[in-house]
mmCIF file of C-alpha atoms and ligand atoms in Angstrom:
data_model
loop_
_atom_site.group_PDB
_atom_site.id
_atom_site.type_symbol
_atom_site.label_atom_id
_atom_site.label_comp_id
_atom_site.label_asym_id
_atom_site.label_seq_id
_atom_site.Cartn_x
_atom_site.Cartn_y
_atom_site.Cartn_z
ATOM 1 C CA UNK N 138 23.576 -17.009 -17.826
ATOM 2 C CA UNK N 139 26.620 -15.493 -16.127
ATOM 3 C CA UNK N 140 24.737 -15.801 -12.866
ATOM 4 C CA UNK N 141 24.085 -19.510 -13.440
ATOM 5 C CA UNK N 142 27.750 -20.097 -14.383
ATOM 6 C CA UNK N 143 28.863 -18.584 -11.084
ATOM 7 C CA UNK N 144 26.351 -20.725 -9.223
ATOM 8 C CA UNK N 145 24.488 -17.758 -7.773
ATOM 9 C CA UNK N 146 20.809 -18.300 -7.059
ATOM 10 C CA UNK N 147 18.364 -16.076 -8.952
ATOM 11 C CA UNK N 148 17.030 -13.117 -7.046
ATOM 12 C CA UNK N 149 13.989 -14.424 -5.268
ATOM 13 C CA UNK N 150 11.726 -12.280 -3.150
ATOM 14 C CA UNK N 151 10.454 -15.423 -1.444
ATOM 15 C CA UNK N 152 13.868 -15.981 0.167
ATOM 16 C CA UNK N 153 13.783 -14.380 3.580
ATOM 17 C CA UNK N 154 16.501 -14.049 6.129
ATOM 18 C CA UNK N 155 16.164 -16.790 8.715
ATOM 19 C CA UNK N 156 18.242 -17.237 11.881
ATOM 20 C CA UNK N 157 19.333 -20.851 11.352
ATOM 21 C CA UNK N 158 20.001 -22.911 14.491
ATOM 22 C CA UNK N 159 21.865 -26.248 14.621
ATOM 23 C CA UNK N 160 18.572 -27.993 15.323
ATOM 24 C CA UNK N 161 17.075 -26.518 12.158
ATOM 25 C CA UNK N 162 20.158 -27.367 10.093
ATOM 26 C CA UNK N 163 19.891 -30.982 11.236
ATOM 27 C CA UNK N 164 16.476 -31.239 9.572
ATOM 28 C CA UNK N 165 17.795 -30.289 6.118
ATOM 29 C CA UNK N 166 17.823 -33.132 3.625
ATOM 30 C CA UNK N 167 15.696 -35.397 5.833
ATOM 31 C CA UNK N 168 12.554 -34.528 3.930
ATOM 32 C CA UNK N 169 11.705 -32.470 0.801
ATOM 33 C CA UNK N 170 12.315 -28.732 1.240
ATOM 34 C CA UNK N 171 8.597 -27.772 1.209
ATOM 35 C CA UNK N 172 7.896 -30.233 4.037
ATOM 36 C CA UNK N 173 10.705 -28.821 6.189
ATOM 37 C CA UNK N 174 9.644 -25.292 5.283
ATOM 38 C CA UNK N 175 6.121 -26.017 6.507
ATOM 39 C CA UNK N 176 7.510 -27.520 9.713
ATOM 40 C CA UNK N 177 9.684 -24.467 10.401
ATOM 41 C CA UNK N 178 7.035 -22.038 9.105
ATOM 42 C CA UNK N 179 9.445 -20.349 6.659
ATOM 43 C CA UNK N 180 9.338 -20.107 2.831
ATOM 44 C CA UNK N 181 10.601 -23.166 0.918
ATOM 45 C CA UNK N 182 13.184 -21.181 -1.144
ATOM 46 C CA UNK N 183 14.893 -20.194 2.121
ATOM 47 C CA UNK N 184 15.246 -23.882 3.024
ATOM 48 C CA UNK N 185 16.665 -24.669 -0.440
ATOM 49 C CA UNK N 186 19.172 -21.822 -0.214
ATOM 50 C CA UNK N 187 20.388 -22.937 3.203
ATOM 51 C CA UNK N 188 20.556 -26.618 2.172
ATOM 52 C CA UNK N 189 22.659 -25.839 -0.912
ATOM 53 C CA UNK N 190 24.922 -23.578 1.170
ATOM 54 C CA UNK N 191 25.679 -26.470 3.538
ATOM 55 C CA UNK N 192 26.163 -28.831 0.588
ATOM 56 C CA UNK N 193 23.365 -31.153 1.687
ATOM 57 C CA UNK N 194 21.694 -33.089 -1.128
ATOM 58 C CA UNK N 195 17.963 -32.808 -1.217
ATOM 59 C CA UNK N 196 15.989 -35.885 -0.354
ATOM 60 C CA UNK N 197 15.015 -37.860 -3.432
ATOM 61 C CA UNK N 198 18.153 -36.820 -5.317
ATOM 62 C CA UNK N 199 20.076 -39.983 -4.528
ATOM 63 C CA UNK N 200 17.223 -42.172 -5.743
ATOM 64 C CA UNK N 201 17.435 -40.969 -9.329
ATOM 65 C CA UNK N 202 20.153 -42.525 -11.492
ATOM 66 C CA UNK N 203 19.741 -40.586 -14.705
ATOM 67 C CA UNK N 204 19.608 -42.738 -17.830
ATOM 68 C CA UNK N 205 19.418 -41.574 -21.434
ATOM 69 C CA UNK N 206 15.702 -42.524 -21.557
ATOM 70 C CA UNK N 207 15.024 -40.480 -18.457
ATOM 71 C CA UNK N 208 16.950 -37.513 -19.829
ATOM 72 C CA UNK N 209 14.857 -37.716 -22.997
ATOM 73 C CA UNK N 210 11.750 -37.067 -20.891
ATOM 74 C CA UNK N 211 13.033 -33.701 -19.669
ATOM 75 C CA UNK N 212 11.176 -30.731 -21.059
ATOM 76 C CA UNK N 213 8.473 -32.898 -22.675
ATOM 77 C CA UNK N 214 6.146 -32.342 -19.715
ATOM 78 C CA UNK N 215 6.204 -30.217 -16.577
ATOM 79 C CA UNK N 216 8.897 -31.063 -14.020
ATOM 80 C CA UNK N 217 6.149 -32.138 -11.613
ATOM 81 C CA UNK N 218 4.634 -34.632 -14.075
ATOM 82 C CA UNK N 219 8.006 -36.179 -14.867
ATOM 83 C CA UNK N 220 8.931 -36.266 -11.183
ATOM 84 C CA UNK N 221 5.806 -38.270 -10.347
ATOM 85 C CA UNK N 222 6.648 -40.686 -13.195
ATOM 86 C CA UNK N 223 10.182 -41.121 -11.875
ATOM 87 C CA UNK N 224 9.155 -41.153 -8.219
ATOM 88 C CA UNK N 225 11.235 -38.169 -7.165
ATOM 89 C CA UNK N 226 10.541 -34.518 -6.375
ATOM 90 C CA UNK N 227 10.080 -31.835 -9.073
ATOM 91 C CA UNK N 228 13.187 -29.918 -7.918
ATOM 92 C CA UNK N 229 15.375 -32.929 -8.785
ATOM 93 C CA UNK N 230 13.992 -32.947 -12.313
ATOM 94 C CA UNK N 231 14.435 -29.147 -12.513
ATOM 95 C CA UNK N 232 18.078 -29.380 -11.459
ATOM 96 C CA UNK N 233 18.824 -32.073 -14.046
ATOM 97 C CA UNK N 234 16.971 -30.085 -16.735
ATOM 98 C CA UNK N 235 19.029 -26.996 -15.866
ATOM 99 C CA UNK N 236 22.238 -29.005 -15.983
ATOM 100 C CA UNK N 237 21.438 -30.270 -19.492
ATOM 101 C CA UNK N 238 20.231 -26.773 -20.489
ATOM 102 C CA UNK N 239 16.841 -28.042 -21.603
ATOM 103 C CA UNK N 240 14.080 -25.435 -21.719
ATOM 104 C CA UNK N 241 11.197 -25.711 -19.284
ATOM 105 C CA UNK N 242 8.102 -27.398 -20.705
ATOM 106 C CA UNK N 243 5.555 -25.043 -22.189
ATOM 107 C CA UNK N 244 2.683 -25.602 -24.602
ATOM 108 C CA UNK N 245 4.643 -23.592 -27.179
ATOM 109 C CA UNK N 246 7.568 -25.997 -26.854
ATOM 110 C CA UNK N 247 5.307 -28.728 -28.228
ATOM 111 C CA UNK N 248 5.021 -26.917 -31.540
ATOM 112 C CA UNK N 249 8.748 -27.207 -32.316
ATOM 113 C CA UNK N 250 9.192 -29.195 -35.508
ATOM 114 C CA UNK N 251 12.333 -29.900 -37.530
ATOM 115 C CA UNK N 252 11.334 -27.239 -40.088
ATOM 116 C CA UNK N 253 10.829 -24.676 -37.346
ATOM 117 C CA UNK N 254 14.107 -25.544 -35.663
ATOM 118 C CA UNK N 255 15.881 -25.139 -39.016
ATOM 119 C CA UNK N 256 14.892 -21.462 -38.920
ATOM 120 C CA UNK N 257 16.766 -20.824 -35.677
ATOM 121 C CA UNK N 258 19.867 -18.709 -36.104
ATOM 122 C CA UNK N 259 19.012 -17.772 -39.691
ATOM 123 C CA UNK N 260 17.736 -14.400 -38.506
ATOM 124 C CA UNK N 261 17.527 -12.530 -35.225
ATOM 125 C CA UNK N 262 15.406 -14.124 -32.478
ATOM 126 C CA UNK N 263 12.693 -11.414 -32.547
ATOM 127 C CA UNK N 264 12.370 -11.761 -36.346
ATOM 128 C CA UNK N 265 11.988 -15.543 -36.096
ATOM 129 C CA UNK N 266 9.651 -15.200 -33.118
ATOM 130 C CA UNK N 267 7.415 -13.026 -35.266
ATOM 131 C CA UNK N 268 7.381 -15.609 -38.075
ATOM 132 C CA UNK N 269 6.553 -18.451 -35.673
ATOM 133 C CA UNK N 270 4.149 -16.456 -33.521
ATOM 134 C CA UNK N 271 6.194 -17.077 -30.376
ATOM 135 C CA UNK N 272 7.887 -14.764 -27.898
ATOM 136 C CA UNK N 273 11.555 -13.880 -28.562
ATOM 137 C CA UNK N 274 12.386 -15.503 -25.209
ATOM 138 C CA UNK N 275 10.916 -18.858 -26.325
ATOM 139 C CA UNK N 276 12.944 -18.724 -29.544
ATOM 140 C CA UNK N 277 16.107 -17.768 -27.677
ATOM 141 C CA UNK N 278 15.669 -20.617 -25.160
ATOM 142 C CA UNK N 279 15.145 -23.183 -27.915
ATOM 143 C CA UNK N 280 18.078 -21.849 -29.945
ATOM 144 C CA UNK N 281 20.365 -21.909 -26.890
ATOM 145 C CA UNK N 282 19.228 -25.390 -25.866
ATOM 146 C CA UNK N 283 20.144 -26.650 -29.362
ATOM 147 C CA UNK N 284 23.466 -24.805 -29.158
ATOM 148 C CA UNK N 285 22.743 -22.705 -32.259
ATOM 149 C CA UNK N 286 24.506 -19.300 -32.268
ATOM 150 C CA UNK N 287 22.426 -16.184 -32.857
ATOM 151 C CA UNK N 288 22.393 -14.528 -36.288
ATOM 152 C CA UNK N 289 25.412 -12.277 -36.260
ATOM 153 C CA UNK N 290 24.756 -8.575 -36.340
ATOM 154 C CA UNK N 291 26.692 -6.518 -38.862
ATOM 155 C CA UNK N 292 30.343 -7.596 -38.418
ATOM 156 C CA UNK N 293 31.587 -4.011 -38.510
ATOM 157 C CA UNK N 294 32.058 -2.517 -35.044
ATOM 158 C CA UNK N 295 29.446 0.050 -34.114
ATOM 159 C CA UNK N 296 32.158 2.570 -33.185
ATOM 160 C CA UNK N 297 33.575 2.398 -36.700
ATOM 161 C CA UNK N 298 30.147 2.849 -38.230
ATOM 162 C CA UNK N 299 29.534 5.861 -36.029
ATOM 163 C CA UNK N 300 32.933 7.412 -36.821
ATOM 164 C CA UNK N 301 32.279 7.041 -40.548
ATOM 165 C CA UNK N 302 28.835 8.553 -40.177
ATOM 166 C CA UNK N 303 30.180 11.762 -38.609
ATOM 167 C CA UNK N 304 29.623 13.659 -41.829
ATOM 168 C CA UNK N 305 26.032 12.490 -42.326
ATOM 169 C CA UNK N 306 23.405 15.024 -41.344
ATOM 170 C CA UNK N 307 20.777 14.239 -38.702
ATOM 171 C CA UNK N 308 17.295 14.177 -40.275
ATOM 172 C CA UNK N 309 15.556 17.384 -39.280
ATOM 173 C CA UNK N 310 12.060 15.918 -38.988
ATOM 174 C CA UNK N 311 10.530 16.253 -35.550
ATOM 175 C CA UNK N 312 11.445 13.210 -33.504
ATOM 176 C CA UNK N 313 8.799 13.663 -30.874
ATOM 177 C CA UNK N 314 5.493 13.119 -32.687
ATOM 178 C CA UNK N 315 3.722 9.771 -32.645
ATOM 179 C CA UNK N 316 1.813 8.556 -35.681
ATOM 180 C CA UNK N 317 -1.359 9.555 -33.823
ATOM 181 C CA UNK N 318 -0.138 13.154 -33.606
ATOM 182 C CA UNK N 319 0.496 13.077 -29.873
ATOM 183 C CA UNK N 320 3.766 14.795 -29.008
ATOM 184 C CA UNK N 321 6.232 13.351 -26.553
ATOM 185 C CA UNK N 322 9.579 14.551 -25.304
ATOM 186 C CA UNK N 323 11.893 11.634 -25.880
ATOM 187 C CA UNK N 324 14.463 12.790 -23.351
ATOM 188 C CA UNK N 325 11.888 12.681 -20.572
ATOM 189 C CA UNK N 326 12.170 9.441 -18.547
ATOM 190 C CA UNK N 327 9.118 7.163 -18.402
ATOM 191 C CA UNK N 328 9.725 5.998 -14.882
ATOM 192 C CA UNK N 329 10.925 7.922 -11.924
ATOM 193 C CA UNK N 330 14.348 7.073 -10.656
ATOM 194 C CA UNK N 331 15.367 7.449 -7.036
ATOM 195 C CA UNK N 332 15.457 11.014 -5.806
ATOM 196 C CA UNK N 333 14.813 12.562 -9.210
ATOM 197 C CA UNK N 334 11.753 14.559 -10.131
ATOM 198 C CA UNK N 335 10.096 14.572 -13.496
ATOM 199 C CA UNK N 336 10.901 17.701 -15.475
ATOM 200 C CA UNK N 337 8.084 20.179 -16.030
ATOM 201 C CA UNK N 338 6.526 19.262 -19.377
ATOM 202 C CA UNK N 339 3.333 21.284 -19.023
ATOM 203 C CA UNK N 340 1.791 22.434 -22.295
ATOM 204 C CA UNK N 341 0.832 26.014 -21.461
ATOM 205 C CA UNK N 342 -1.531 26.272 -24.426
ATOM 206 C CA UNK N 343 -3.644 23.368 -23.160
ATOM 207 C CA UNK N 344 -3.650 24.748 -19.617
ATOM 208 C CA UNK N 345 -4.762 28.171 -20.836
ATOM 209 C CA UNK N 346 -7.469 26.625 -23.024
ATOM 210 C CA UNK N 347 -8.822 24.505 -20.178
ATOM 211 C CA UNK N 348 -8.641 27.411 -17.711
ATOM 212 C CA UNK N 349 -10.899 29.434 -20.021
ATOM 213 C CA UNK N 350 -13.343 26.553 -20.432
ATOM 214 C CA UNK N 351 -13.360 25.771 -16.708
ATOM 215 C CA UNK N 352 -13.961 29.438 -15.863
ATOM 216 C CA UNK N 353 -17.026 29.330 -18.101
ATOM 217 C CA UNK N 354 -18.417 26.118 -16.603
ATOM 218 C CA UNK N 355 -17.839 27.275 -13.019
ATOM 219 C CA UNK N 356 -18.916 30.842 -13.824
ATOM 220 C CA UNK N 357 -21.139 32.655 -11.320
ATOM 221 C CA UNK N 358 -22.912 34.533 -14.129
ATOM 222 C CA UNK N 359 -26.667 34.626 -13.573
ATOM 223 C CA UNK N 360 -27.414 34.618 -17.293
ATOM 224 C CA UNK N 361 -29.259 31.314 -17.958
ATOM 225 C CA UNK N 362 -27.553 28.938 -20.428
ATOM 226 C CA UNK N 363 -29.547 26.534 -22.615
ATOM 227 C CA UNK N 364 -30.803 23.320 -20.965
ATOM 228 C CA UNK N 365 -28.157 20.541 -20.954
ATOM 229 C CA UNK N 366 -30.897 17.879 -21.022
ATOM 230 C CA UNK N 367 -33.257 19.021 -23.807
ATOM 231 C CA UNK N 368 -31.193 21.846 -25.380
ATOM 232 C CA UNK N 369 -34.180 24.188 -24.871
ATOM 233 C CA UNK N 370 -33.432 27.910 -24.566
ATOM 234 C CA UNK N 371 -36.507 28.487 -22.385
ATOM 235 C CA UNK N 372 -34.474 28.576 -19.184
ATOM 236 C CA UNK N 373 -34.611 30.852 -16.150
ATOM 237 C CA UNK N 374 -32.446 31.577 -13.137
ATOM 238 C CA UNK N 375 -33.770 29.575 -10.228
ATOM 239 C CA UNK N 376 -31.277 30.188 -7.417
ATOM 240 C CA UNK N 377 -28.389 32.604 -6.952
ATOM 241 C CA UNK N 378 -25.140 31.153 -5.581
ATOM 242 C CA UNK N 379 -25.153 30.942 -1.774
ATOM 243 C CA UNK N 380 -23.432 29.079 1.062
ATOM 244 C CA UNK N 381 -22.863 25.450 0.146
ATOM 245 C CA UNK N 382 -24.165 26.001 -3.423
ATOM 246 C CA UNK N 383 -21.430 28.152 -4.988
ATOM 247 C CA UNK N 384 -22.920 27.904 -8.494
ATOM 248 C CA UNK N 385 -26.152 29.489 -9.728
ATOM 249 C CA UNK N 386 -28.942 27.019 -10.466
ATOM 250 C CA UNK N 387 -31.268 27.283 -13.421
ATOM 251 C CA UNK N 388 -34.544 25.688 -14.378
ATOM 252 C CA UNK N 389 -35.765 24.527 -17.773
ATOM 253 C CA UNK N 390 -39.334 25.419 -18.652
ATOM 254 C CA UNK N 391 -39.505 22.831 -21.388
ATOM 255 C CA UNK N 392 -38.401 19.677 -19.521
ATOM 256 C CA UNK N 393 -38.877 21.052 -15.972
ATOM 257 C CA UNK N 394 -35.379 19.993 -14.862
ATOM 258 C CA UNK N 395 -33.053 21.950 -12.604
ATOM 259 C CA UNK N 396 -29.408 22.217 -13.492
ATOM 260 C CA UNK N 397 -26.188 24.195 -13.111
ATOM 261 C CA UNK N 398 -23.535 24.792 -15.784
ATOM 262 C CA UNK N 399 -21.483 21.726 -14.776
ATOM 263 C CA UNK N 400 -24.443 19.396 -15.334
ATOM 264 C CA UNK N 401 -24.296 17.968 -18.799
ATOM 265 C CA UNK N 402 -20.480 18.117 -18.949
ATOM 266 C CA UNK N 403 -18.255 15.154 -18.057
ATOM 267 C CA UNK N 404 -17.031 17.263 -15.113
ATOM 268 C CA UNK N 405 -20.323 16.726 -13.259
ATOM 269 C CA UNK N 406 -19.596 15.622 -9.652
ATOM 270 C CA UNK N 407 -15.792 15.992 -9.924
ATOM 271 C CA UNK N 408 -14.048 17.741 -7.031
ATOM 272 C CA UNK N 409 -13.908 21.283 -8.402
ATOM 273 C CA UNK N 410 -11.296 22.483 -5.913
ATOM 274 C CA UNK N 411 -8.578 20.171 -7.307
ATOM 275 C CA UNK N 412 -9.332 20.751 -10.993
ATOM 276 C CA UNK N 413 -7.262 23.933 -11.551
ATOM 277 C CA UNK N 414 -4.212 21.993 -10.335
ATOM 278 C CA UNK N 415 -5.191 18.855 -12.227
ATOM 279 C CA UNK N 416 -5.424 20.552 -15.633
ATOM 280 C CA UNK N 417 -1.803 21.627 -15.257
ATOM 281 C CA UNK N 418 -0.828 17.957 -14.918
ATOM 282 C CA UNK N 419 -2.961 16.747 -17.811
ATOM 283 C CA UNK N 420 -0.353 17.655 -20.438
ATOM 284 C CA UNK N 421 2.585 16.424 -18.362
ATOM 285 C CA UNK N 422 4.483 13.359 -19.468
ATOM 286 C CA UNK N 423 4.174 11.612 -16.093
ATOM 287 C CA UNK N 424 2.500 8.416 -14.835
ATOM 288 C CA UNK N 425 -0.824 8.480 -12.984
ATOM 289 C CA UNK N 426 0.765 7.590 -9.656
ATOM 290 C CA UNK N 427 3.033 10.666 -9.747
ATOM 291 C CA UNK N 428 0.051 12.902 -10.528
ATOM 292 C CA UNK N 429 -1.913 11.239 -7.719
ATOM 293 C CA UNK N 430 0.916 11.910 -5.267
ATOM 294 C CA UNK N 431 1.267 15.538 -6.325
ATOM 295 C CA UNK N 432 -2.445 16.233 -5.900
ATOM 296 C CA UNK N 433 -2.857 14.087 -2.795
ATOM 297 C CA UNK N 434 -5.660 12.022 -4.325
ATOM 298 C CA UNK N 435 -5.987 8.341 -5.268
ATOM 299 C CA UNK N 436 -4.799 6.884 -8.568
ATOM 300 C CA UNK N 437 -8.415 5.926 -9.277
ATOM 301 C CA UNK N 438 -9.409 9.585 -9.021
ATOM 302 C CA UNK N 439 -6.637 10.620 -11.438
ATOM 303 C CA UNK N 440 -7.679 7.863 -13.835
ATOM 304 C CA UNK N 441 -11.301 8.988 -13.696
ATOM 305 C CA UNK N 442 -10.447 12.684 -14.127
ATOM 306 C CA UNK N 443 -8.066 12.024 -17.018
ATOM 307 C CA UNK N 444 -10.798 10.040 -18.765
ATOM 308 C CA UNK N 445 -13.476 12.689 -18.117
ATOM 309 C CA UNK N 446 -11.240 15.517 -19.311
ATOM 310 C CA UNK N 447 -10.285 13.666 -22.503
ATOM 311 C CA UNK N 448 -13.975 13.109 -23.256
ATOM 312 C CA UNK N 449 -14.708 16.758 -22.495
ATOM 313 C CA UNK N 450 -11.840 17.979 -24.710
ATOM 314 C CA UNK N 451 -13.224 15.875 -27.581
ATOM 315 C CA UNK N 452 -16.682 17.350 -26.992
ATOM 316 C CA UNK N 453 -15.305 20.910 -26.980
ATOM 317 C CA UNK N 454 -13.174 20.339 -30.081
ATOM 318 C CA UNK N 455 -14.087 17.209 -32.058
ATOM 319 C CA UNK N 456 -11.004 17.621 -34.289
ATOM 320 C CA UNK N 457 -9.093 16.208 -31.299
ATOM 321 C CA UNK N 458 -6.468 18.952 -31.521
ATOM 322 C CA UNK N 459 -6.617 19.644 -27.785
ATOM 323 C CA UNK N 460 -7.182 16.076 -26.642
ATOM 324 C CA UNK N 461 -3.917 15.109 -28.387
ATOM 325 C CA UNK N 462 -2.065 17.401 -26.009
ATOM 326 C CA UNK N 463 -2.975 15.128 -23.088
ATOM 327 C CA UNK N 464 0.067 13.080 -22.093
ATOM 328 C CA UNK N 465 -0.747 12.150 -18.509
ATOM 329 C CA UNK N 466 -0.314 8.388 -18.031
ATOM 330 C CA UNK N 467 0.430 7.760 -21.721
ATOM 331 C CA UNK N 468 3.783 6.265 -22.689
ATOM 332 C CA UNK N 469 5.495 6.123 -26.063
ATOM 333 C CA UNK N 470 8.419 4.062 -27.306
ATOM 334 C CA UNK N 471 10.911 4.915 -30.024
ATOM 335 C CA UNK N 472 10.991 3.034 -33.329
ATOM 336 C CA UNK N 473 13.904 3.218 -35.777
ATOM 337 C CA UNK N 474 15.902 0.909 -38.033
ATOM 338 C CA UNK N 475 18.808 -0.531 -36.043
ATOM 339 C CA UNK N 476 22.051 0.905 -37.473
ATOM 340 C CA UNK N 477 23.834 -2.353 -36.721
ATOM 341 C CA UNK N 478 21.522 -5.238 -37.585
ATOM 342 C CA UNK N 479 19.014 -3.350 -39.682
ATOM 343 C CA UNK N 480 15.928 -4.589 -37.833
ATOM 344 C CA UNK N 481 13.258 -1.909 -38.005
ATOM 345 C CA UNK N 482 10.864 -1.574 -35.122
ATOM 346 C CA UNK N 483 10.606 -0.861 -31.458
ATOM 347 C CA UNK N 484 13.741 0.018 -29.499
ATOM 348 C CA UNK N 485 13.947 0.148 -25.742
ATOM 349 C CA UNK N 486 15.019 3.240 -23.862
ATOM 350 C CA UNK N 487 18.106 2.260 -21.968
ATOM 351 C CA UNK N 488 19.804 4.915 -19.846
ATOM 352 C CA UNK N 489 21.648 7.928 -21.146
ATOM 353 C CA UNK N 490 24.679 8.694 -23.333
ATOM 354 C CA UNK N 491 27.588 10.670 -21.811
ATOM 355 C CA UNK N 492 26.214 13.783 -23.552
ATOM 356 C CA UNK N 493 22.916 13.382 -21.678
ATOM 357 C CA UNK N 494 21.000 12.066 -24.673
ATOM 358 C CA UNK N 495 18.671 9.057 -24.311
ATOM 359 C CA UNK N 496 20.240 5.746 -25.245
ATOM 360 C CA UNK N 497 18.251 3.235 -27.293
ATOM 361 C CA UNK N 498 18.730 -0.515 -27.203
ATOM 362 C CA UNK N 499 17.948 -2.856 -30.097
ATOM 363 C CA UNK N 500 16.075 -5.940 -28.828
ATOM 364 C CA UNK N 501 17.193 -7.923 -31.897
ATOM 365 C CA UNK N 502 20.973 -7.582 -31.559
ATOM 366 C CA UNK N 503 21.350 -6.002 -28.115
ATOM 367 C CA UNK N 504 23.311 -3.011 -29.419
ATOM 368 C CA UNK N 505 22.854 0.286 -27.577
ATOM 369 C CA UNK N 506 23.270 3.632 -29.299
ATOM 370 C CA UNK N 507 22.447 7.308 -28.823
ATOM 371 C CA UNK N 508 19.436 8.771 -30.593
ATOM 372 C CA UNK N 509 21.357 11.130 -32.881
ATOM 373 C CA UNK N 510 23.859 8.409 -33.837
ATOM 374 C CA UNK N 511 20.948 6.132 -34.710
ATOM 375 C CA UNK N 512 19.256 8.864 -36.764
ATOM 376 C CA UNK N 513 22.444 9.705 -38.641
ATOM 377 C CA UNK N 514 23.171 6.066 -39.424
ATOM 378 C CA UNK N 515 19.624 5.046 -40.304
ATOM 379 C CA UNK N 516 19.074 8.338 -42.143
ATOM 380 C CA UNK N 517 15.644 8.630 -40.612
ATOM 381 C CA UNK N 518 14.163 10.286 -37.566
ATOM 382 C CA UNK N 519 13.127 8.291 -34.526
ATOM 383 C CA UNK N 520 9.384 7.631 -34.663
ATOM 384 C CA UNK N 521 7.504 7.429 -31.397
ATOM 385 C CA UNK N 522 4.583 5.066 -30.989
ATOM 386 C CA UNK N 523 2.197 5.016 -28.060
ATOM 387 C CA UNK N 524 2.552 1.652 -26.356
ATOM 388 C CA UNK N 525 0.664 2.369 -23.160
ATOM 389 C CA UNK N 526 -2.470 4.509 -22.994
ATOM 390 C CA UNK N 527 -4.416 3.632 -19.822
ATOM 391 C CA UNK N 528 -7.314 5.925 -20.736
ATOM 392 C CA UNK N 529 -7.793 4.829 -24.321
ATOM 393 C CA UNK N 530 -9.996 1.759 -23.837
ATOM 394 C CA UNK N 531 -12.300 3.694 -21.536
ATOM 395 C CA UNK N 532 -12.379 6.585 -23.996
ATOM 396 C CA UNK N 533 -13.222 4.336 -26.949
ATOM 397 C CA UNK N 534 -16.173 2.689 -25.216
ATOM 398 C CA UNK N 535 -17.410 6.052 -23.926
ATOM 399 C CA UNK N 536 -17.282 7.875 -27.269
ATOM 400 C CA UNK N 537 -18.807 4.992 -29.223
ATOM 401 C CA UNK N 538 -21.701 4.817 -26.723
ATOM 402 C CA UNK N 539 -22.657 8.468 -27.067
HETATM 403 ZN ZN1 ZN Y 282 -34.708 21.050 -20.618
HETATM 404 ZN ZN1 ZN Y 283 20.063 -4.370 -33.893
#
């Protein structure tokens, strides 16, 4: 809003730097921006930016003399539809709509009734959005366009509340466990910032467990295991490890199949050489792309391995105790009652407090606060909920199939 007040154009990646000549400038305003853009082979937003800079009205603008009836049309259909009705270009309609602060047409905008509008401002935008099954942004736009102020958060200043709460103890409950039992370190960033590295969050217990299991699967022991295909114990050694076959091969006398120890596990056909390094990343609270970069493999490979290992961990221990230690690619968000407006639910992570603690931001009232302040004031521990688990869908379909 501040940006619009100052007349600064929104950041637009389509605007490119163009060396404007006098000849090019002379074209501006002689035809609609997209037409000139096509002529000059540059993006249309660049033409618009230049035209506004030189104070040249866009073609079609002068034609429209806005009447009350015409204004009433704004926002009832897309700018393009209204423009064709009025015989001007969509940008003209958009500029007028902006000027009158009327929200862009959307199908949701059609559902606004007097009863629904009466709700605006009676509670926070996210709370009303939930009631009306809209996005908070749609509610905010409508509320602003009607000039209704937002529901006031608690009138007492947050600083005062915090000062008063100094004596309250911080709940001792662990703040890092999600309701699914997966543990996250809340002070670990979810995205990498420039020139910083993710801290080492390896769970040594999981690494040690997987190292033992991997050693068994890739063991060179010549003792024949049971058949992975028919579970028969009538198996014999068929081939000792040699050259390009580093693992012993066995044969099943019951089903006549050949196999090695990896066959029958989800690790079959994975690149064994990278796995000892990969298992150390599996418990790390980092995105797939960081893991892919560290191992020098593609994100697809990391995604596939993470899925296969989670399936394998569930096969090895169906209680899920070990699988829950996997954090690679999974993200969690904090939930707590807002100490200022009282709205319970998801809070966004928003930078750091001066003491290095993560700062939370309430989407309902926009207040930011440190985690321990929030816990003291709300008298409850921050709860973490998984909001992004890229491997979960794949895992669900896989485990329900087998
Ligand atoms: Zn068999
Ligand atoms: Zn709040």
